[in-house]
Short mmCIF file of C-alpha atoms and ligand atoms in Angstrom, two decimals:
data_model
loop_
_atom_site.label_atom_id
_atom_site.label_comp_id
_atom_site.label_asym_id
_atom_site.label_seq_id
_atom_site.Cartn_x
_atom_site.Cartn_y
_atom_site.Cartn_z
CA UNK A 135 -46.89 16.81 33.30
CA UNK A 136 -48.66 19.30 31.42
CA UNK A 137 -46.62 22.14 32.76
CA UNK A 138 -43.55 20.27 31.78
CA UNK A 139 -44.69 20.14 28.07
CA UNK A 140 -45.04 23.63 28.28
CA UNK A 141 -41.78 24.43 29.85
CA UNK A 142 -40.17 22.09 27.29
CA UNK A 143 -41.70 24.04 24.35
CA UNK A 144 -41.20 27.40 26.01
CA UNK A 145 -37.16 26.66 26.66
CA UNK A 146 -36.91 25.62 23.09
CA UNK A 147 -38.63 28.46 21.17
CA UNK A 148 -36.43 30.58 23.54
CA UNK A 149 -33.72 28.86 22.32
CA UNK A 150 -34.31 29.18 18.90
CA UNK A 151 -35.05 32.99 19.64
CA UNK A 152 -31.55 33.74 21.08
CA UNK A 153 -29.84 32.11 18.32
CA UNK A 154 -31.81 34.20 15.90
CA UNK A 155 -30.52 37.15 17.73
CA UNK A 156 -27.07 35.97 18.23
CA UNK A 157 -26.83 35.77 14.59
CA UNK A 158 -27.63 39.37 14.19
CA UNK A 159 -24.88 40.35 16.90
CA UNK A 160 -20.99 39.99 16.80
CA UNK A 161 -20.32 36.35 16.93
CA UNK A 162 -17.74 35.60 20.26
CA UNK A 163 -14.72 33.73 18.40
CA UNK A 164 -12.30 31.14 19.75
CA UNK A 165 -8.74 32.35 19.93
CA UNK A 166 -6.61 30.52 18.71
CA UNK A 167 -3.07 31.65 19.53
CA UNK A 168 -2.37 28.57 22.13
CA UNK A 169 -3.95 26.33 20.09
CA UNK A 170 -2.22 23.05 18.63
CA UNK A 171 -4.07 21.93 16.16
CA UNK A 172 -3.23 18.40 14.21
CA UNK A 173 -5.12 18.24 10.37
CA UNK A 174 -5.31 14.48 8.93
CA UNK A 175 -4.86 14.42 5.23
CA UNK A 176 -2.84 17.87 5.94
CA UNK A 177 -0.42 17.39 3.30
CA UNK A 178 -2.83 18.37 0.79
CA UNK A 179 -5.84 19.32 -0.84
CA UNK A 180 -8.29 20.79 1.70
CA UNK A 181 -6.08 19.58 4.52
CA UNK A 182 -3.58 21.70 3.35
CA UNK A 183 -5.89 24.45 3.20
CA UNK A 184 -6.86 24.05 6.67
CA UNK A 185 -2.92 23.91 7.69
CA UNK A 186 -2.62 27.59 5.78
CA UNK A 187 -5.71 28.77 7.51
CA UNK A 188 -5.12 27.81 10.79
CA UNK A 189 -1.50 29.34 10.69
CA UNK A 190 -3.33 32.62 9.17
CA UNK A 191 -5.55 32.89 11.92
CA UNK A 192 -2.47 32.28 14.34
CA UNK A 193 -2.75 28.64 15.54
CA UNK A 194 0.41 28.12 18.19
CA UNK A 195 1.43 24.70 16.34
CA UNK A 196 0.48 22.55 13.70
CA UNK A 197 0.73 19.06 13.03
CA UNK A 198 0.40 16.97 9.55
CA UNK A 199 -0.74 13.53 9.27
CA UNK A 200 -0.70 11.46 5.86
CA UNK A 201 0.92 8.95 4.09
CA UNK A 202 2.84 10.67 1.41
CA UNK A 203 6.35 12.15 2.95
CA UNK A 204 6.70 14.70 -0.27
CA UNK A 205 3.53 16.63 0.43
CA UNK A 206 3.42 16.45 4.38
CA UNK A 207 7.07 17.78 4.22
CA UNK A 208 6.26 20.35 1.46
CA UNK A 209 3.49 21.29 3.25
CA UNK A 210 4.87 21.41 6.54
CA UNK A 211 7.62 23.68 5.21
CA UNK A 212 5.08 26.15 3.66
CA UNK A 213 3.48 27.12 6.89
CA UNK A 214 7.03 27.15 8.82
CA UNK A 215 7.75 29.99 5.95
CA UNK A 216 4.96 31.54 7.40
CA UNK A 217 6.30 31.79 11.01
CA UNK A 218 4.14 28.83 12.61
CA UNK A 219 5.55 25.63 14.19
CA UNK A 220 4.95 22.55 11.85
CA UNK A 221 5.26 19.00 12.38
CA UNK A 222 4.70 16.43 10.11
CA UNK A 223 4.34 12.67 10.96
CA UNK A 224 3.52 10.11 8.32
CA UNK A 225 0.37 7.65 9.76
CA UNK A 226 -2.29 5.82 7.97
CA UNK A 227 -5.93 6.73 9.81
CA UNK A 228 -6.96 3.12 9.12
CA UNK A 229 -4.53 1.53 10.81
CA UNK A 230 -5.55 1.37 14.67
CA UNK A 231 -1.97 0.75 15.92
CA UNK A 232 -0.32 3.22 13.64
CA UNK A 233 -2.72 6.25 15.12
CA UNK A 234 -2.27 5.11 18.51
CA UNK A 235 1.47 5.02 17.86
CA UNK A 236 1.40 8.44 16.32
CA UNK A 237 -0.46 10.07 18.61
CA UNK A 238 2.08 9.37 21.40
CA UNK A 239 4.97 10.09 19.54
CA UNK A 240 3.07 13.98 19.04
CA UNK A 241 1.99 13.86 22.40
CA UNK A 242 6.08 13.61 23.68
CA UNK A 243 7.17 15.88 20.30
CA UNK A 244 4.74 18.90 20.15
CA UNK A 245 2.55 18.15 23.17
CA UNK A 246 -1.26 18.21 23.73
CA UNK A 247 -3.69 18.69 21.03
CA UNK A 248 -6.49 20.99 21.14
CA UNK A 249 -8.32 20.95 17.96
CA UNK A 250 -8.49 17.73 16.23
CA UNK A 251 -9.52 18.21 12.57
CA UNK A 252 -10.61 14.66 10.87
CA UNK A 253 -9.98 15.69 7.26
CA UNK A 254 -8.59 12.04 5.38
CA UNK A 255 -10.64 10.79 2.97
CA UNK A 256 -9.94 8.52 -0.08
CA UNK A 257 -12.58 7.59 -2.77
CA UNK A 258 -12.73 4.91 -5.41
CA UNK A 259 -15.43 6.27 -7.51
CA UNK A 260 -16.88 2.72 -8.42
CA UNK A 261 -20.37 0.97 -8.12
CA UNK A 262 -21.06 -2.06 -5.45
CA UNK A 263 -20.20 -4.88 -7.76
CA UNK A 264 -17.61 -3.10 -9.89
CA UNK A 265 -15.45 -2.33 -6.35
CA UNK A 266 -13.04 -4.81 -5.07
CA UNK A 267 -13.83 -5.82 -1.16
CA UNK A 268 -10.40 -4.71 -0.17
CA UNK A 269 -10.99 -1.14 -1.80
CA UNK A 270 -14.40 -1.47 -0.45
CA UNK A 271 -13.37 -1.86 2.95
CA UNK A 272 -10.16 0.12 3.41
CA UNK A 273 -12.28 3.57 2.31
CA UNK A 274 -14.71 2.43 5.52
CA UNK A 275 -11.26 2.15 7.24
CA UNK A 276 -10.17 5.02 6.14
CA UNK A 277 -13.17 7.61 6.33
CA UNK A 278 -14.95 6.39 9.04
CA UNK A 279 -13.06 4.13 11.55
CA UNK A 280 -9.75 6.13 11.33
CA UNK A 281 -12.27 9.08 13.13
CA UNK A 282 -12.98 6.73 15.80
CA UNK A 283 -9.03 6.08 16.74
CA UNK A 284 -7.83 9.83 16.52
CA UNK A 285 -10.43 10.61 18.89
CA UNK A 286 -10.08 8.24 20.92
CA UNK A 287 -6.08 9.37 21.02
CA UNK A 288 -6.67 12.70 22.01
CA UNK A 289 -9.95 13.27 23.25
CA UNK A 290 -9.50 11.98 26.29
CA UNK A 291 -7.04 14.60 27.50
CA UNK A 292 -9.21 17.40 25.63
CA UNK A 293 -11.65 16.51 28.41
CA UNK A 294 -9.38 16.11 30.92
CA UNK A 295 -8.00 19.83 30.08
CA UNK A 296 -11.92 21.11 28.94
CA UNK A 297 -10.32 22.46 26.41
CA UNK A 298 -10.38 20.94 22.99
CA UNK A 299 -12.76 20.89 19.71
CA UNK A 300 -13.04 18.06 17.24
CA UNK A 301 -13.47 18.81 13.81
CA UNK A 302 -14.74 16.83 10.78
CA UNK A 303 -14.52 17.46 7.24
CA UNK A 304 -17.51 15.12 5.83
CA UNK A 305 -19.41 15.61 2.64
CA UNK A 306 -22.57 16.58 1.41
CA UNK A 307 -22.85 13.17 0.14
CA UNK A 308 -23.29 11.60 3.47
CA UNK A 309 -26.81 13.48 3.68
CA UNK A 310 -27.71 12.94 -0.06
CA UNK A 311 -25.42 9.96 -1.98
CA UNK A 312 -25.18 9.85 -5.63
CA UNK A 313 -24.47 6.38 -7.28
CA UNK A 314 -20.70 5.24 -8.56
CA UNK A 315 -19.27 6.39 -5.15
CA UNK A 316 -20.97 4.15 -3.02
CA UNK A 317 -18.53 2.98 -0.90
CA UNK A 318 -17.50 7.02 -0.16
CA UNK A 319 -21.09 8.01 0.99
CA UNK A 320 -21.51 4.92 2.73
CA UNK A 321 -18.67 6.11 4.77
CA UNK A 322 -19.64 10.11 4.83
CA UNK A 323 -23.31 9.17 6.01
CA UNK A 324 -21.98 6.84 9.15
CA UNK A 325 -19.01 9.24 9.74
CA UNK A 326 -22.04 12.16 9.87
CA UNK A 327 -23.70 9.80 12.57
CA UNK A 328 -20.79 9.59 14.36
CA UNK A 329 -20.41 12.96 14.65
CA UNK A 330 -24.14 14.00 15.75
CA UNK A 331 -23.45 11.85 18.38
CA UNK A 332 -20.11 12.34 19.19
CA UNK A 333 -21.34 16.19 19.32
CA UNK A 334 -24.72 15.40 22.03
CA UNK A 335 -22.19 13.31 23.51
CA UNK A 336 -20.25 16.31 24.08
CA UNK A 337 -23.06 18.47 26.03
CA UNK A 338 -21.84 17.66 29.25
CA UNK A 339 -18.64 18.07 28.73
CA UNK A 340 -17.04 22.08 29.42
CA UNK A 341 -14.77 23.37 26.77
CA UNK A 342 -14.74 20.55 24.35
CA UNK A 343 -17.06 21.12 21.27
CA UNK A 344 -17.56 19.65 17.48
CA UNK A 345 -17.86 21.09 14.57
CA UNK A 346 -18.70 18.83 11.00
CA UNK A 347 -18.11 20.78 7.85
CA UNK A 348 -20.78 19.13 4.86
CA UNK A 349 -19.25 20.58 1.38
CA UNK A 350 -20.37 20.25 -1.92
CA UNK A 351 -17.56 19.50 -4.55
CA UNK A 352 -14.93 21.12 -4.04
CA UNK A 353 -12.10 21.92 -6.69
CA UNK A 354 -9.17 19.28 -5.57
CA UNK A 355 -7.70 16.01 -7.25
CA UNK A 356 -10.05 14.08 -5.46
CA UNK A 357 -12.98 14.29 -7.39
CA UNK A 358 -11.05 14.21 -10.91
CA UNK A 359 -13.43 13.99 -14.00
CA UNK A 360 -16.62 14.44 -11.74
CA UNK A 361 -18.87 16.13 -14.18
CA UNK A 362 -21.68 18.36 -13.17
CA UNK A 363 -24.03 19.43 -15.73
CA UNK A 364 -24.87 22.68 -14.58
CA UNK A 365 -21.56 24.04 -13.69
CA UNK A 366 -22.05 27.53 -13.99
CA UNK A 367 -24.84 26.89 -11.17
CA UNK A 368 -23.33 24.65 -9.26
CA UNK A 369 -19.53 25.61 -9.22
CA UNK A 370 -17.01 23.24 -7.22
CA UNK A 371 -16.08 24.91 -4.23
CA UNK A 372 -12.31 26.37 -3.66
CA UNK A 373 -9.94 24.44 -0.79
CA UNK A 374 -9.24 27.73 0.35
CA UNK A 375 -13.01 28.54 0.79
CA UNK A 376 -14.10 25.63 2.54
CA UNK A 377 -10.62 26.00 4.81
CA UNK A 378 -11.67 29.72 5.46
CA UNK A 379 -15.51 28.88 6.48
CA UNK A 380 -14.31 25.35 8.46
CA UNK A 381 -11.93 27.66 10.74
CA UNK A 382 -14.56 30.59 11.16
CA UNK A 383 -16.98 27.77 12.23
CA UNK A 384 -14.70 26.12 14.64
CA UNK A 385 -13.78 29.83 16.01
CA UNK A 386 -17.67 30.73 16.29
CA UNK A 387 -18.28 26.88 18.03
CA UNK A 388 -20.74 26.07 15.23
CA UNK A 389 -21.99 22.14 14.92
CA UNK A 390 -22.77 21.92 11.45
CA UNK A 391 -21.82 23.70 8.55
CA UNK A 392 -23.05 23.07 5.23
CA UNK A 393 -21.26 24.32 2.02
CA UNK A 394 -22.45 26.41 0.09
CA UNK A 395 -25.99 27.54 2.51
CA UNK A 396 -28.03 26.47 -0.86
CA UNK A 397 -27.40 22.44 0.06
CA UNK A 398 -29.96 23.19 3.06
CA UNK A 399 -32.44 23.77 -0.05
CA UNK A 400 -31.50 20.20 -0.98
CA UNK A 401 -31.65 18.85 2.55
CA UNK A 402 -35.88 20.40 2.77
CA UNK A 403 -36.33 18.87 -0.62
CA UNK A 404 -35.14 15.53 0.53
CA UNK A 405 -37.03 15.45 3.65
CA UNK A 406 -40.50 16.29 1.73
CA UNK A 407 -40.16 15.40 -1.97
CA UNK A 408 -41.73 11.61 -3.06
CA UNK A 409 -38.65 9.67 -4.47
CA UNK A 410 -40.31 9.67 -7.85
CA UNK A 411 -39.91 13.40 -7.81
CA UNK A 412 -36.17 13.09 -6.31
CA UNK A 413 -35.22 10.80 -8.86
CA UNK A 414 -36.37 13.12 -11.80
CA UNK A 415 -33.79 15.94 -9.82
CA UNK A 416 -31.21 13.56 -9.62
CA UNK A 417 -31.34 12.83 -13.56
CA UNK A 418 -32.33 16.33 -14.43
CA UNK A 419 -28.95 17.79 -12.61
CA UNK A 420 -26.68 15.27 -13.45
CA UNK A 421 -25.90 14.07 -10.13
CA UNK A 422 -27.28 10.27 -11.46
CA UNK A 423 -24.58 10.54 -13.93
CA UNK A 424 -21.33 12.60 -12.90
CA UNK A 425 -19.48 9.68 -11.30
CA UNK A 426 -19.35 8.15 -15.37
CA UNK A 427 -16.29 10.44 -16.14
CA UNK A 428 -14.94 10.17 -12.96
CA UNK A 429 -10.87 9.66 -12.77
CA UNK A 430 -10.22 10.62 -9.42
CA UNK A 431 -5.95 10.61 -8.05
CA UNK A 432 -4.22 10.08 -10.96
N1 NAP B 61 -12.95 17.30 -3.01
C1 NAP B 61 -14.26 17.29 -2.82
O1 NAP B 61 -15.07 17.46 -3.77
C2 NAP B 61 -14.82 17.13 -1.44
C3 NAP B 61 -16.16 17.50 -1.21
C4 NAP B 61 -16.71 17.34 0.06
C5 NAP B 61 -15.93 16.84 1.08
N2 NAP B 61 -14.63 16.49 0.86
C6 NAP B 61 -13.87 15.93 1.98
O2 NAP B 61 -12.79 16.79 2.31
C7 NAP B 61 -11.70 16.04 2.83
C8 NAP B 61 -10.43 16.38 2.07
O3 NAP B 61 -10.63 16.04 0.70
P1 NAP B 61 -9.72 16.61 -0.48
O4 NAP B 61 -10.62 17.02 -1.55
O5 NAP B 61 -8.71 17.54 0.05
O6 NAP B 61 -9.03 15.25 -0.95
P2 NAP B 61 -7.53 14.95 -1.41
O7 NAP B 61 -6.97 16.10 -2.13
O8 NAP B 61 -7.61 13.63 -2.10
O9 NAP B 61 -6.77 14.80 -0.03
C9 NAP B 61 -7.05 13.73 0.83
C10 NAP B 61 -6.03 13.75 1.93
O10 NAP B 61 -6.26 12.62 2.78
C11 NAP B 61 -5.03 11.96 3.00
N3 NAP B 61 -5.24 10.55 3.25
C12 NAP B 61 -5.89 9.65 2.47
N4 NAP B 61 -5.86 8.44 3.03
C13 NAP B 61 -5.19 8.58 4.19
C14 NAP B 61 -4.85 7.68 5.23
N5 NAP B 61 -5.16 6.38 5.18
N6 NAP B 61 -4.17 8.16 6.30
C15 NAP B 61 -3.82 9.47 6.36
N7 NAP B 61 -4.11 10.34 5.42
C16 NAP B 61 -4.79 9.91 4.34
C17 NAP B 61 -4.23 12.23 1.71
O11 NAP B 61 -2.85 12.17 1.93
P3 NAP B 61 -1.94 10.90 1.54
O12 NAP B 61 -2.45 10.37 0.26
O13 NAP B 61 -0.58 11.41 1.55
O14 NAP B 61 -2.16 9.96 2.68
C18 NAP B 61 -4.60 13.66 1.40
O15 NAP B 61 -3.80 14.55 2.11
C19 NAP B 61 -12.11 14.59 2.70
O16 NAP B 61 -12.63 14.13 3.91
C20 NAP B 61 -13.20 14.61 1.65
O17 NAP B 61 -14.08 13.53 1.78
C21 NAP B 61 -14.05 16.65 -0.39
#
């Protein structure tokens, strides 16, 4: 038993050795050129970032999913400009049917996906007893459960092929919430648990990886009004960034990906601070607060 132990600790400090080193050398990158990749939420925002990206990087087809026709088809058009296949089809993540729908109609139009990326979000920006339970529950639809029926619609052939990679843009927030967007972070933090597990669930399984993308604000109309109180220290991020580092992380097969590397400092603090001493951060930056000017879509 003992030996066991010691094998155990020995395989993991090896471990942790070679990816030390491997960070020093040349990453290997996924190619993408045969890959068909389908972006929820592509129409715009991040999502539409990603769609650039992916077509940048050389991405054999890509596929839109949203609910607004103007932007998927705006969108869509943009990246056929720039010589890559598009397809747009309009589907609501939240509703079961619709996705399962959807996903057959692009399996018989464009054909089998490889990369998945989970990117549709929606956020209400209220408190628990200032939300309605419809808006309440339709972001939990929405962020959350609409990741469990796209995978389910396409990872089984992934597997089938061992060749596929599921993507998921999350949120800082899921690992540290703020209040006034409780509904949102309720939803990041269970859509982070599904992807740890989704990703060890994964191990076994030859040519089909995960990848979840944690970023801190980021400069689209989601987040309208947020106000940060240091924002010359904390800038929002640019779409274009966090599509640039998403797609580098999916090429290098890396799990997690937190945006910018300075929300790991927050993570440690977290993990070892006493709440009274969180709580003074949280009012000290702002975060307590910035969800009081908050507009959001409008
Ligand atoms: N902005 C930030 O500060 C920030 C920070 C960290 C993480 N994120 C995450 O990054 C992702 C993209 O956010 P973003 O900033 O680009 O937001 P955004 O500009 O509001 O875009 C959200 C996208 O999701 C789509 N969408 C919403 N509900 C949908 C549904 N039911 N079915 C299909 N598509 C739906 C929207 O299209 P339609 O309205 O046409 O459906 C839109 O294309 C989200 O997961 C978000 O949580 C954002």
């Amino acid at each position: 038993m003992l030996l066991r132990w010691l094998l155990f600790v020995a395989q993991t400090l090896v471990l942790v050795a070679k990816a030390l080193v491997g960070s020093l050398l040349p990453p290997k990158r996924r190619d993408l050129r045969a890959d068909h990749v389908l972006i929820t939420g592509g129409g715009r925002g991040i999502g539409r970032a990603l769609a650039r990206e992916f077509a940048r990087r050389g991405a054999r087809k890509i596929i839109l999913w949203g609910r607004t026709e103007k932007c998927l088809k705006e969108a869509a058009e943009e990246i056929q400009a720039m010589g890559t296949e598009c397809h747009y089809f309009i589907c609501d993540v939240g509703n079961r049917e619709e996705v399962y729908r959807q996903a057959k109609a692009v399996r018989e139009k464009v054909g089998d996906i490889t990369i998945l990326v989970n990117n549709a979000a929606v956020v209400h920006g209220k408190s628990l007893m200032d939300s309605d339970d419809d808006a309440l529950l339709k972001s939990q639809h929405i962020n959350t459960l609409g990741q469990f029926w796209t995978t389910k619609a396409f990872l089984p052939r992934m597997l089938e092929l061992q060749n596929g990679h599921i993507v998921c843009l999350n949120s800082i927030l899921a690992l540290s919430a703020i209040p006034g967007a409780i509904d949102y972070c309720t939803s990041k933090a269970s859509s982070f648990a599904f992807m740890e597990s989704l990703t060890l669930g994964l191990l076994d399984c030859p040519g089909v990886n995960a990848t979840t993308v944690l970023p801190f604000h980021t400069s689209t109309e989601m987040f309208q009004g947020m106000r940060i109180r240091f924002p010359n220290l904390f800038p929002p991020l640019k779409p274009e960034t966090v599509a640039q580092r998403t797609v580098e992380a999916v090429r290098q097969n890396q799990a997690f990906l937190l945006l910018p590397w300075t929300m790991h400092i927050l993570v440690i603090l977290k993990s070892i601070l006493p709440q009274a001493a969180l709580e003074e951060i949280h009012k000290f930056s702002g975060s307590y607060t910035c969800m009081n000017t908050f507009k959001g879509r409008s």
